[in-house]
PDB file of C-alpha atoms in Angstrom:
ATOM      1  CA  MET W   1     -20.544  -4.219   9.741  1.00 56.00           C
ATOM      2  CA  SER W   2     -23.650  -3.653   7.615  1.00 58.00           C
ATOM      3  CA  THR W   3     -24.321  -0.407   5.761  1.00 58.00           C
ATOM      4  CA  PRO W   4     -26.778   1.867   7.635  1.00 65.00           C
ATOM      5  CA  LYS W   5     -30.150   2.249   5.918  1.00 65.00           C
ATOM      6  CA  ASN W   6     -29.682   5.995   5.443  1.00 61.00           C
ATOM      7  CA  ILE W   7     -26.504   5.459   3.356  1.00 60.00           C
ATOM      8  CA  HIS W   8     -27.211   5.294  -0.376  1.00 53.00           C
ATOM      9  CA  THR W   9     -24.206   4.448  -2.529  1.00 58.00           C
ATOM     10  CA  THR W  10     -23.889   5.563  -6.133  1.00 60.00           C
ATOM     11  CA  PHE W  11     -21.375   2.930  -7.207  1.00 60.00           C
ATOM     12  CA  ASP W  12     -23.730   1.541  -9.843  1.00 67.00           C
ATOM     13  CA  ARG W  13     -24.097   4.949 -11.550  1.00 70.00           C
ATOM     14  CA  ILE W  14     -20.492   6.136 -11.728  1.00 75.00           C
ATOM     15  CA  LEU W  15     -17.842   5.113 -14.237  1.00 85.00           C
ATOM     16  CA  GLN W  16     -16.710   1.606 -13.469  1.00 90.00           C
ATOM     17  CA  ARG W  17     -13.207   0.417 -12.713  1.00 92.00           C
ATOM     18  CA  LYS W  18     -12.811  -1.255 -16.113  1.00 94.00           C
ATOM     19  CA  ASP W  19     -13.629   2.065 -17.803  1.00 93.00           C
ATOM     20  CA  LYS W  20     -10.951   3.913 -15.837  1.00 94.00           C
ATOM     21  CA  GLU W  21      -8.380   1.181 -16.332  1.00 94.00           C
ATOM     22  CA  ALA W  22      -9.042   1.370 -20.069  1.00 94.00           C
ATOM     23  CA  MET W  23      -8.504   5.152 -19.963  1.00 94.00           C
ATOM     24  CA  LEU W  24      -5.204   4.727 -18.135  1.00 95.00           C
ATOM     25  CA  ASN W  25      -4.121   1.574 -19.990  1.00 95.00           C
ATOM     26  CA  GLN W  26      -3.131  -0.053 -16.718  1.00 97.00           C
ATOM     27  CA  LYS W  27      -4.576  -2.332 -14.061  1.00 97.00           C
ATOM     28  CA  GLY W  28      -5.170  -0.887 -10.596  1.00 97.00           C
ATOM     29  CA  MET W  29      -3.381  -2.758  -7.828  1.00 98.00           C
ATOM     30  CA  VAL W  30      -1.697  -2.367  -4.447  1.00 98.00           C
ATOM     31  CA  VAL W  31       1.973  -3.131  -3.895  1.00 98.00           C
ATOM     32  CA  TRP W  32       2.062  -3.488  -0.099  1.00 98.00           C
ATOM     33  CA  MET W  33       5.601  -3.117   1.243  1.00 98.00           C
ATOM     34  CA  THR W  34       6.076  -4.363   4.781  1.00 97.00           C
ATOM     35  CA  GLY W  35       9.221  -4.199   6.913  1.00 96.00           C
ATOM     36  CA  LEU W  36      10.723  -2.574   9.975  1.00 93.00           C
ATOM     37  CA  SER W  37      10.869   1.178  10.468  1.00 92.00           C
ATOM     38  CA  GLY W  38      13.916   2.402   8.553  1.00 91.00           C
ATOM     39  CA  SER W  39      14.054  -0.651   6.305  1.00 94.00           C
ATOM     40  CA  GLY W  40      13.763   1.538   3.201  1.00 96.00           C
ATOM     41  CA  LYS W  41      10.127   1.029   2.220  1.00 97.00           C
ATOM     42  CA  THR W  42       9.296   4.609   1.246  1.00 96.00           C
ATOM     43  CA  THR W  43      12.721   5.303  -0.284  1.00 97.00           C
ATOM     44  CA  ILE W  44      12.334   2.235  -2.502  1.00 98.00           C
ATOM     45  CA  ALA W  45       8.739   3.207  -3.346  1.00 98.00           C
ATOM     46  CA  VAL W  46       9.888   6.644  -4.542  1.00 98.00           C
ATOM     47  CA  ALA W  47      12.438   5.003  -6.851  1.00 98.00           C
ATOM     48  CA  LEU W  48       9.830   2.483  -8.020  1.00 98.00           C
ATOM     49  CA  GLU W  49       7.342   5.268  -8.737  1.00 98.00           C
ATOM     50  CA  LYS W  50       9.870   6.920 -11.069  1.00 98.00           C
ATOM     51  CA  LEU W  51      10.438   3.658 -12.953  1.00 98.00           C
ATOM     52  CA  LEU W  52       6.697   3.144 -13.361  1.00 98.00           C
ATOM     53  CA  ALA W  53       6.180   6.774 -14.420  1.00 98.00           C
ATOM     54  CA  GLU W  54       8.613   6.206 -17.281  1.00 97.00           C
ATOM     55  CA  LYS W  55       6.120   3.610 -18.534  1.00 96.00           C
ATOM     56  CA  GLY W  56       3.240   6.077 -18.171  1.00 96.00           C
ATOM     57  CA  ILE W  57       1.834   4.313 -15.104  1.00 97.00           C
ATOM     58  CA  LEU W  58      -0.116   6.469 -12.648  1.00 98.00           C
ATOM     59  CA  THR W  59       0.732   5.734  -9.011  1.00 98.00           C
ATOM     60  CA  GLN W  60       0.070   6.954  -5.488  1.00 97.00           C
ATOM     61  CA  ILE W  61       2.459   6.391  -2.582  1.00 97.00           C
ATOM     62  CA  LEU W  62       0.945   5.914   0.858  1.00 96.00           C
ATOM     63  CA  ASP W  63       3.191   5.668   3.902  1.00 92.00           C
ATOM     64  CA  GLY W  64       2.980   5.994   7.653  1.00 82.00           C
ATOM     65  CA  ASP W  65       3.910   9.669   7.694  1.00 80.00           C
ATOM     66  CA  ASN W  66       1.417  10.937   5.120  1.00 82.00           C
ATOM     67  CA  ILE W  67      -1.379   8.751   6.515  1.00 87.00           C
ATOM     68  CA  ARG W  68      -0.762   9.396  10.214  1.00 81.00           C
ATOM     69  CA  SER W  69      -0.449  13.156   9.651  1.00 80.00           C
ATOM     70  CA  GLY W  70      -3.887  13.205   8.010  1.00 82.00           C
ATOM     71  CA  ILE W  71      -6.653  10.631   7.895  1.00 81.00           C
ATOM     72  CA  ASN W  72      -5.240   8.611  10.814  1.00 82.00           C
ATOM     73  CA  ASN W  73      -3.922  11.417  13.003  1.00 82.00           C
ATOM     74  CA  ASN W  74      -6.270  10.338  15.808  1.00 86.00           C
ATOM     75  CA  LEU W  75      -4.683   6.887  16.146  1.00 82.00           C
ATOM     76  CA  GLY W  76      -1.871   5.754  18.422  1.00 79.00           C
ATOM     77  CA  PHE W  77       0.226   2.586  18.365  1.00 76.00           C
ATOM     78  CA  SER W  78      -1.764   0.210  20.529  1.00 76.00           C
ATOM     79  CA  GLU W  79      -2.699  -3.101  18.938  1.00 78.00           C
ATOM     80  CA  GLU W  80      -6.272  -1.879  18.438  1.00 85.00           C
ATOM     81  CA  ASP W  81      -5.127   1.383  16.833  1.00 85.00           C
ATOM     82  CA  ARG W  82      -2.650  -0.411  14.583  1.00 83.00           C
ATOM     83  CA  LYS W  83      -5.457  -2.627  13.295  1.00 88.00           C
ATOM     84  CA  GLU W  84      -7.702   0.366  12.648  1.00 90.00           C
ATOM     85  CA  ASN W  85      -4.798   2.153  10.953  1.00 88.00           C
ATOM     86  CA  ILE W  86      -4.359  -0.722   8.504  1.00 91.00           C
ATOM     87  CA  ARG W  87      -8.115  -1.100   7.963  1.00 93.00           C
ATOM     88  CA  ARG W  88      -8.441   2.536   6.920  1.00 94.00           C
ATOM     89  CA  ILE W  89      -5.341   2.330   4.720  1.00 94.00           C
ATOM     90  CA  ALA W  90      -6.732  -0.724   2.947  1.00 96.00           C
ATOM     91  CA  GLU W  91     -10.090   0.972   2.379  1.00 96.00           C
ATOM     92  CA  VAL W  92      -8.410   4.112   0.989  1.00 96.00           C
ATOM     93  CA  SER W  93      -6.219   1.913  -1.209  1.00 97.00           C
ATOM     94  CA  LYS W  94      -9.317   0.168  -2.518  1.00 97.00           C
ATOM     95  CA  LEU W  95     -10.698   3.517  -3.685  1.00 96.00           C
ATOM     96  CA  PHE W  96      -7.473   4.220  -5.606  1.00 97.00           C
ATOM     97  CA  VAL W  97      -7.480   0.723  -7.129  1.00 97.00           C
ATOM     98  CA  ASN W  98     -11.075   1.197  -8.272  1.00 96.00           C
ATOM     99  CA  CYS W  99      -9.826   4.241 -10.200  1.00 96.00           C
ATOM    100  CA  GLY W 100      -7.180   2.105 -11.904  1.00 97.00           C
ATOM    101  CA  ILE W 101      -4.315   3.615  -9.913  1.00 98.00           C
ATOM    102  CA  VAL W 102      -1.299   1.610  -8.738  1.00 98.00           C
ATOM    103  CA  THR W 103      -0.916   2.251  -5.027  1.00 98.00           C
ATOM    104  CA  LEU W 104       2.495   1.787  -3.427  1.00 98.00           C
ATOM    105  CA  ASN W 105       1.888   1.190   0.268  1.00 98.00           C
ATOM    106  CA  CYS W 106       4.788   1.503   2.712  1.00 97.00           C
ATOM    107  CA  PHE W 107       3.739   0.345   6.170  1.00 94.00           C
ATOM    108  CA  VAL W 108       5.424  -1.610   8.938  1.00 92.00           C
ATOM    109  CA  SER W 109       2.191  -3.647   9.245  1.00 91.00           C
ATOM    110  CA  PRO W 110       4.015  -5.902  11.698  1.00 91.00           C
ATOM    111  CA  THR W 111       1.764  -8.912  12.247  1.00 91.00           C
ATOM    112  CA  LYS W 112       0.321 -11.577  10.006  1.00 94.00           C
ATOM    113  CA  ASP W 113      -3.172 -10.791  11.302  1.00 92.00           C
ATOM    114  CA  ILE W 114      -2.869  -7.118  10.354  1.00 92.00           C
ATOM    115  CA  ARG W 115      -1.610  -7.930   6.858  1.00 94.00           C
ATOM    116  CA  GLN W 116      -4.349 -10.533   6.452  1.00 95.00           C
ATOM    117  CA  GLN W 117      -6.888  -7.867   7.411  1.00 95.00           C
ATOM    118  CA  ALA W 118      -5.651  -5.735   4.500  1.00 96.00           C
ATOM    119  CA  LYS W 119      -5.710  -8.755   2.196  1.00 97.00           C
ATOM    120  CA  GLN W 120      -9.329  -9.490   3.116  1.00 96.00           C
ATOM    121  CA  ILE W 121     -10.284  -5.969   2.031  1.00 97.00           C
ATOM    122  CA  LEU W 122      -8.149  -5.838  -1.119  1.00 98.00           C
ATOM    123  CA  GLY W 123      -8.165  -9.475  -2.211  1.00 97.00           C
ATOM    124  CA  ASP W 124      -6.220 -10.339  -5.357  1.00 96.00           C
ATOM    125  CA  ASP W 125      -5.578  -6.639  -6.025  1.00 97.00           C
ATOM    126  CA  MET W 126      -2.878  -6.700  -3.308  1.00 98.00           C
ATOM    127  CA  VAL W 127       0.608  -8.141  -3.616  1.00 98.00           C
ATOM    128  CA  GLU W 128       2.937  -8.204  -0.634  1.00 98.00           C
ATOM    129  CA  VAL W 129       6.621  -7.271  -0.766  1.00 98.00           C
ATOM    130  CA  PHE W 130       8.863  -7.836   2.252  1.00 98.00           C
ATOM    131  CA  ILE W 131      11.544  -5.156   2.538  1.00 98.00           C
ATOM    132  CA  ASN W 132      13.837  -7.413   4.498  1.00 97.00           C
ATOM    133  CA  THR W 133      16.306  -5.269   6.420  1.00 95.00           C
ATOM    134  CA  PRO W 134      17.616  -6.609   9.760  1.00 94.00           C
ATOM    135  CA  PHE W 135      16.795  -4.739  12.973  1.00 90.00           C
ATOM    136  CA  ASP W 136      20.467  -3.943  13.607  1.00 92.00           C
ATOM    137  CA  GLU W 137      20.818  -2.349  10.178  1.00 93.00           C
ATOM    138  CA  CYS W 138      17.640  -0.290  10.625  1.00 89.00           C
ATOM    139  CA  GLU W 139      18.857   0.858  14.039  1.00 90.00           C
ATOM    140  CA  LYS W 140      22.233   1.809  12.559  1.00 91.00           C
ATOM    141  CA  ARG W 141      20.485   3.964   9.946  1.00 89.00           C
ATOM    142  CA  ASP W 142      17.930   5.440  12.391  1.00 82.00           C
ATOM    143  CA  VAL W 143      17.078   8.124   9.848  1.00 81.00           C
ATOM    144  CA  LYS W 144      14.230   9.537  11.962  1.00 86.00           C
ATOM    145  CA  GLY W 145      15.842   9.067  15.370  1.00 83.00           C
ATOM    146  CA  LEU W 146      13.098   6.631  16.367  1.00 87.00           C
ATOM    147  CA  TYR W 147      15.367   3.808  17.495  1.00 81.00           C
ATOM    148  CA  ALA W 148      17.254   6.086  19.876  1.00 85.00           C
ATOM    149  CA  LYS W 149      13.976   7.320  21.337  1.00 84.00           C
ATOM    150  CA  ALA W 150      12.690   3.755  21.682  1.00 82.00           C
ATOM    151  CA  ARG W 151      15.881   2.678  23.439  1.00 83.00           C
ATOM    152  CA  ALA W 152      15.481   5.637  25.795  1.00 81.00           C
ATOM    153  CA  GLY W 153      11.912   4.566  26.606  1.00 80.00           C
ATOM    154  CA  GLU W 154      10.359   7.596  24.895  1.00 84.00           C
ATOM    155  CA  ILE W 155       8.481   5.420  22.376  1.00 82.00           C
ATOM    156  CA  LYS W 156       6.504   2.439  23.618  1.00 80.00           C
ATOM    157  CA  ASN W 157       5.406  -0.582  21.556  1.00 77.00           C
ATOM    158  CA  PHE W 158       8.229  -0.041  19.066  1.00 83.00           C
ATOM    159  CA  THR W 159       8.208  -2.778  16.432  1.00 84.00           C
ATOM    160  CA  GLY W 160      11.165  -5.112  16.684  1.00 74.00           C
ATOM    161  CA  LEU W 161      12.100  -3.914  20.153  1.00 80.00           C
ATOM    162  CA  ASP W 162       9.145  -4.260  22.529  1.00 81.00           C
ATOM    163  CA  ALA W 163       6.484  -5.109  19.948  1.00 81.00           C
ATOM    164  CA  PRO W 164       6.700  -8.053  17.545  1.00 83.00           C
ATOM    165  CA  PHE W 165       7.396  -8.136  13.825  1.00 88.00           C
ATOM    166  CA  GLU W 166       6.181 -11.322  12.172  1.00 93.00           C
ATOM    167  CA  THR W 167       7.977 -12.186   8.952  1.00 94.00           C
ATOM    168  CA  PRO W 168       5.642 -12.607   5.940  1.00 94.00           C
ATOM    169  CA  GLU W 169       5.202 -16.259   5.021  1.00 92.00           C
ATOM    170  CA  ALA W 170       4.677 -16.031   1.257  1.00 94.00           C
ATOM    171  CA  PRO W 171       5.337 -12.529  -0.105  1.00 97.00           C
ATOM    172  CA  LEU W 172       5.564 -11.912  -3.837  1.00 97.00           C
ATOM    173  CA  LEU W 173       9.135 -10.766  -3.179  1.00 98.00           C
ATOM    174  CA  ASP W 174      11.543 -10.975  -0.243  1.00 97.00           C
ATOM    175  CA  ILE W 175      14.055  -8.204  -0.871  1.00 98.00           C
ATOM    176  CA  ARG W 176      17.164  -8.477   1.280  1.00 97.00           C
ATOM    177  CA  THR W 177      18.306  -4.884   1.081  1.00 97.00           C
ATOM    178  CA  VAL W 178      21.745  -5.155   2.674  1.00 96.00           C
ATOM    179  CA  GLY W 179      24.300  -4.915  -0.116  1.00 95.00           C
ATOM    180  CA  LEU W 180      21.747  -3.673  -2.662  1.00 97.00           C
ATOM    181  CA  SER W 181      21.238  -0.116  -3.882  1.00 97.00           C
ATOM    182  CA  VAL W 182      17.836   1.548  -3.702  1.00 98.00           C
ATOM    183  CA  GLU W 183      17.631   1.328  -7.484  1.00 98.00           C
ATOM    184  CA  GLU W 184      18.369  -2.409  -7.468  1.00 98.00           C
ATOM    185  CA  CYS W 185      15.623  -3.006  -4.903  1.00 98.00           C
ATOM    186  CA  ALA W 186      13.147  -0.903  -6.872  1.00 98.00           C
ATOM    187  CA  THR W 187      14.030  -2.694 -10.104  1.00 98.00           C
ATOM    188  CA  GLN W 188      13.290  -6.092  -8.536  1.00 98.00           C
ATOM    189  CA  ILE W 189       9.773  -4.914  -7.670  1.00 98.00           C
ATOM    190  CA  TYR W 190       9.317  -3.203 -11.037  1.00 98.00           C
ATOM    191  CA  ASP W 191      10.223  -6.375 -12.923  1.00 98.00           C
ATOM    192  CA  ALA W 192       7.762  -8.404 -10.838  1.00 98.00           C
ATOM    193  CA  VAL W 193       4.756  -6.063 -10.928  1.00 98.00           C
ATOM    194  CA  LEU W 194       4.944  -4.518 -14.401  1.00 97.00           C
ATOM    195  CA  PRO W 195       3.464  -7.642 -16.069  1.00 96.00           C
ATOM    196  CA  LEU W 196       0.581  -7.495 -13.566  1.00 96.00           C
ATOM    197  CA  ILE W 197      -0.108  -3.820 -14.268  1.00 97.00           C
ATOM    198  CA  LYS W 198       0.221  -3.992 -18.053  1.00 90.00           C
ATOM    199  CA  GLN W 199      -1.837  -7.105 -18.735  1.00 69.00           C
TER     200      GLN W 199
END
């Protein structure tokens, strides 16, 4: 989609990304965590944020709840709406990255096409982390009661049940959470991304 002629950006006149990254002494990037609902994405991101904060790294967590209760509260869960959901998330993430902020994204983002859509927007600024928790384990946890509602037919197009989840082919990390603590999962990501942030 081309920019309408009556839109005049000011990107060339504002402080540039390199200036803000120099101020923060960090590189802006997106750590995109994908996995089933209840896999632990946001819980791990909260623990990761604390580890990064100890190094003075400024972060922003984005997840399905804080996005769908605000900027994307007009979207449902059809395939078309899921794609638009991810497109908007990627564009918002890009704004954070351009300010030098490390964005921790926690989204089911169930298909390869949807994740590729985000990658096309964010490019090399995005690394993908698969929070690999089996469906049965997520259903056992059911921290939000979503699996029970899906089983009862109250939620349609529920990922892993009546909508597909396609396993990432080449994520930066594949974290098999069963048997690991939240802190151990977060530390794996921390160890992998810290060298990318503090270049």
